[in-house]
């Protein structure tokens, strides 16, 4: 099925500077939001706290449940509907770590019954300690880091047949992470350091496809986290799973475009690179629209009908798929053009020196 007629020529590359400004603005806004809020809004999974699952006899709003918990000092809790709507179950996330847990289940039950005048059933009460939360946060960040590392190795090996350089980059990164860990560098700074080293090595080792894919990936993840910061949503284990899914989706879309660029570079050797990239994006546009639209239909259905438990997960996918589709066209591919400009500058410099 083709949505775009053969021979269509939309000048995506000609609008790349507008896209650069838009992307830079979005990433700068994300950084500013995170700085203003003091970092990502980690959920109980990562920051530690208490999870209380309750079943009520009637449907209640989160605001009503918070009001009922005011007498226990839990009015700042996060309340979500849990399971099917007809089940009337709610998940209460409490971030306080200094709670007296003895008899807490009975106190919550009494507070809800006193407020609503109907029986309340406490299904479970689970405590996530700060150490467990920190361990989970570190493992989640390492999962993101190793995803980006493996992507860099795969892309550079597959598209540029530079498996040896990819191996050198992997060993170097693992060594840097190991040394930084010895000096007690936090996981967040460790990943930032590793990303900067990855980008620098891709640049100096001429791994242009890997560079484009990594920049697009960082772009997608950053904007998704920015959307969460803007809407004050929590980063939980489910959201990390969503971000890893977005990484896979973004990579898949980028590889399709890169594959066509590589094919067209062999076919049209004398054509300017910008024109070849533009032709390749137009040739894969039907597939991109078809894949994105069908995926979005499913994700929108999950977002609207999936209930409170997967609402944030669906929101992350919704943002990630939109941004991932945009970045494969306006971020990953133009990096190749920037690369050619760098190579051309080097050649001119060498010619000037030889004269």
C-alpha positions in Angstrom: 0.0 0.0 0.0 1.4 3.4 -1.0 0.0 6.7 0.5 2.6 8.7 -1.3 2.7 8.6 -5.1 6.0 7.5 -6.8 8.0 10.5 -7.8 6.8 12.7 -5.0 9.5 15.1 -3.9 9.0 16.8 -0.5 12.1 18.9 0.4 12.7 17.5 3.9 16.4 18.3 3.8 15.8 21.9 2.7 13.8 22.4 6.0 16.4 20.8 8.2 17.5 24.1 9.8 14.0 24.8 11.0 14.0 21.2 12.4 17.4 21.9 14.1 15.9 25.0 15.8 12.7 23.1 16.9 14.7 20.1 18.3 17.2 22.3 20.1 14.3 24.3 21.6 12.6 21.1 22.8 15.7 19.7 24.4 16.6 23.0 26.0 13.1 23.2 27.4 13.4 19.7 28.8 16.7 20.5 30.5 15.2 23.8 31.9 12.2 21.9 33.2 14.3 19.2 34.9 16.6 21.8 36.5 13.6 23.8 37.7 11.9 20.7 39.2 15.2 19.4 40.7 15.3 16.3 38.4 12.9 13.7 37.0 9.8 13.0 39.1 10.7 9.5 40.2 7.8 7.2 41.3 7.7 5.1 44.4 9.5 2.3 42.4 12.7 4.4 42.3 12.4 6.9 45.2 11.0 4.5 47.8 7.7 4.7 49.6 4.5 2.8 50.2 1.9 1.1 47.8 -1.6 0.6 49.1 -4.2 -1.2 46.9 -7.8 -0.7 48.0 -11.2 -1.8 46.8 -14.2 0.4 47.3 -18.0 -0.2 46.9 -18.6 2.9 44.7 -16.6 4.8 42.1 -14.6 7.6 43.7 -12.3 10.3 42.3 -8.6 10.5 43.3 -9.4 13.9 44.9 -12.1 12.3 47.1 -9.7 9.5 48.2 -7.0 12.1 49.0 -9.5 14.0 51.1 -10.4 10.8 53.0 -6.7 10.3 53.8 -6.1 13.8 55.1 -6.5 12.7 58.7 -3.5 10.3 58.3 -1.4 13.0 56.6 -1.5 11.1 53.3 -3.3 13.8 51.2 -0.2 14.3 49.0 -0.4 10.6 47.8 -0.8 9.7 44.1 -4.1 7.9 43.5 -4.8 5.8 40.4 -7.6 3.6 39.3 -6.4 0.0 39.2 -7.6 -2.8 36.9 -11.0 -2.7 35.1 -13.3 0.2 35.8 -16.1 -2.0 37.2 -13.7 -3.5 39.8 -13.5 -0.2 41.7 -9.9 -0.8 42.8 -7.4 2.0 43.5 -3.6 2.2 43.9 -2.4 4.7 46.5 1.3 5.7 46.2 2.8 7.3 49.3 6.3 8.7 49.1 6.8 9.3 52.8 9.5 7.1 54.4 8.9 8.1 58.0 5.5 6.4 58.3 4.6 4.2 61.3 3.6 1.0 59.5 2.1 -0.7 62.6 -1.7 -0.8 62.0 -1.4 1.4 58.9 -3.7 -0.9 56.9 -6.5 -0.7 59.5 -6.0 3.1 59.8 -6.4 3.6 56.0 -9.5 1.3 56.0 -11.1 3.2 58.9 -10.4 6.6 57.2 -11.9 5.5 53.9 -15.0 4.0 55.6 -15.5 7.0 57.8 -15.4 9.4 54.8 -17.5 7.4 52.3 -19.8 5.5 54.8 -19.3 2.2 52.8 -16.9 -0.8 53.4 -13.3 -0.5 52.1 -11.2 -3.6 51.5 -7.4 -3.2 51.8 -6.0 -5.7 49.2 -2.3 -5.2 49.8 0.3 -2.8 51.5 3.8 -2.9 50.1 6.9 -1.0 51.3 9.7 -0.1 48.8 12.7 1.0 50.8 15.1 3.8 49.6 17.9 1.3 49.0 15.7 -0.9 46.8 14.5 2.2 45.0 18.0 3.4 44.4 19.1 -0.1 43.1 16.1 -0.2 40.7 16.9 3.3 39.5 20.6 2.4 38.8 19.6 -0.8 37.0 17.1 1.1 34.9 19.7 3.7 33.9 22.2 1.0 33.1 19.6 -0.7 30.9 19.2 2.5 28.9 23.0 3.0 28.7 23.7 -0.6 27.4 20.8 -0.2 24.9 22.5 2.8 23.4 25.9 1.1 23.4 24.6 -2.0 21.6 22.8 0.2 19.1 26.0 2.0 18.3 27.9 -1.2 17.8 25.2 -2.7 15.6 24.6 0.3 13.4 28.3 0.9 12.8 29.0 -2.8 12.0 25.9 -3.2 9.8 26.1 -0.1 7.7 29.8 0.7 7.7 31.3 -2.8 8.2 33.5 -1.4 10.9 33.1 -4.2 13.4 36.7 -3.8 14.7 36.1 -0.1 15.4 32.8 -0.9 17.1 34.6 -3.4 19.3 37.2 -0.8 20.2 34.5 1.7 21.1 32.7 -0.9 23.2 35.9 -1.9 25.1 36.8 1.8 25.7 33.3 2.6 27.0 33.3 -0.4 29.4 36.8 0.6 30.6 35.6 4.3 31.2 32.5 3.1 33.0 34.6 0.8 35.2 37.2 3.5 36.1 34.4 6.0 36.8 32.6 3.5 39.0 35.8 3.0 41.1 35.8 6.8 41.8 32.1 6.7 42.9 30.7 8.7 40.0 26.8 8.5 40.2 25.0 6.5 37.5 23.4 9.6 36.0 26.8 11.3 35.5 28.3 8.0 34.4 25.7 7.7 31.6 26.2 11.4 30.5 30.0 10.8 30.4 29.5 7.6 28.4 27.2 9.3 25.9 29.6 12.1 25.4 32.5 9.7 24.9 30.3 7.6 22.5 29.4 10.6 20.4 33.1 11.8 20.4 34.3 8.4 19.3 31.7 8.0 16.6 32.8 11.4 15.3 36.6 10.8 15.3 36.3 7.1 14.1 34.0 8.1 11.1 31.0 6.1 12.3 28.5 8.5 10.8 25.5 6.2 10.7 26.0 5.2 14.4 26.4 8.9 15.2 23.1 9.8 13.5 21.2 6.9 15.2 22.6 7.7 18.7 21.8 11.5 18.3 18.2 10.6 17.2 17.8 8.2 20.1 19.0 10.7 22.7 16.7 13.3 21.1 13.7 11.0 21.4 14.3 9.9 25.0 15.1 13.5 26.1 11.8 14.9 24.6 9.8 12.0 26.1 11.2 12.7 29.5 10.5 16.4 28.9 6.9 15.6 28.2 6.7 13.8 31.5 8.3 16.7 33.3 5.8 19.1 31.7 2.8 17.1 32.6 4.2 16.2 36.1 4.0 12.5 35.5 6.1 10.0 37.4 9.0 8.0 36.0 8.4 4.4 37.1 9.6 1.0 36.0 6.8 0.8 33.4 8.0 4.1 31.9 11.5 2.7 31.6 10.0 -0.2 29.7 8.2 2.3 27.5 11.4 4.3 26.9 13.2 1.1 25.9 10.3 0.3 23.5 10.7 3.8 22.0 14.4 3.2 21.5 13.6 0.1 19.5 10.9 1.8 17.5 13.1 4.8 16.7 16.0 2.6 15.7 13.7 0.5 13.4 12.5 3.6 11.6 16.0 5.1 11.3 17.4 1.8 9.9 14.7 1.8 7.1 15.8 5.3 6.0 19.5 4.5 6.3 19.1 1.3 4.3 17.5 3.3 1.4 20.2 6.0 1.6 22.9 3.4 1.4 21.3 1.8 -1.6 20.8 5.1 -3.4 24.4 6.2 -2.7 25.5 3.1 -4.7 23.0 3.8 -7.5 23.6 7.6 -7.8 27.2 8.1 -7.1 27.5 11.6 -8.7 24.3 13.0 -7.1 24.7 15.5 -4.2 24.3 13.7 -0.9 21.5 16.1 0.2 19.5 15.2 -2.9 20.1 11.4 -2.4 19.0 11.6 1.3 15.9 13.6 0.3 15.0 11.0 -2.4 15.5 8.2 0.1 13.2 9.8 2.7 10.5 10.3 0.1 10.8 6.7 -1.1 10.3 5.4 2.4 7.7 7.9 3.4 4.7 5.6 2.6 6.1 2.9 4.8 6.9 5.4 7.6 3.3 6.8 7.6 1.8 3.3 7.4 3.9 2.0 10.3 3.5 5.1 12.5 -0.3 5.4 11.9 -1.1 1.8 12.6 1.0 1.8 15.8 -0.5 5.1 16.9 -4.1 3.7 16.5 -3.2 0.9 19.0 -1.4 3.3 21.4 -4.3 5.9 21.3 -6.7 3.1 22.1 -4.6 2.0 25.0 -4.3 5.7 26.2 -8.1 6.3 26.1 -9.5 2.8 27.0 -6.6 1.2 28.9 -7.4 2.6 32.3 -5.2 4.4 34.9 -2.6 1.7 35.3 -1.2 1.8 31.8 -2.2 5.5 31.1 1.3 6.8 31.6 2.8 3.9 29.7 0.6 4.7 26.7 1.3 8.4 27.0 5.1 7.7 26.8 4.6 5.5 23.7 2.3 8.2 22.2 5.0 10.9 22.6 7.9 8.5 21.7 6.3 7.2 18.4 5.6 10.8 17.2 9.0 12.0 18.1 10.7 8.9 16.8 9.1 9.2 13.4 10.1 12.9 13.3 13.7 12.2 14.3 14.3 9.5 11.7 13.5 12.1 9.0 14.7 15.4 10.5 17.5 14.4 12.9 19.2 11.1 12.0 19.4 11.6 8.2 20.6 15.3 8.3 23.5 14.2 10.5 24.9 12.5 7.4 24.8 15.8 5.6 26.6 17.5 8.5 29.2 14.8 8.2 29.8 15.5 4.5 30.2 19.2 5.3 32.9 18.2 7.9 34.7 15.9 5.4 34.5 18.6 2.7 36.0 21.2 5.1 38.9 18.8 5.9 39.6 18.3 2.2 39.6 22.0 1.5 41.9 22.6 4.5 44.3 19.9 3.1 44.3 21.5 -0.4 45.0 25.0 1.1 47.9 23.6 3.1 49.4 21.7 0.0 49.4 25.0 -2.0 
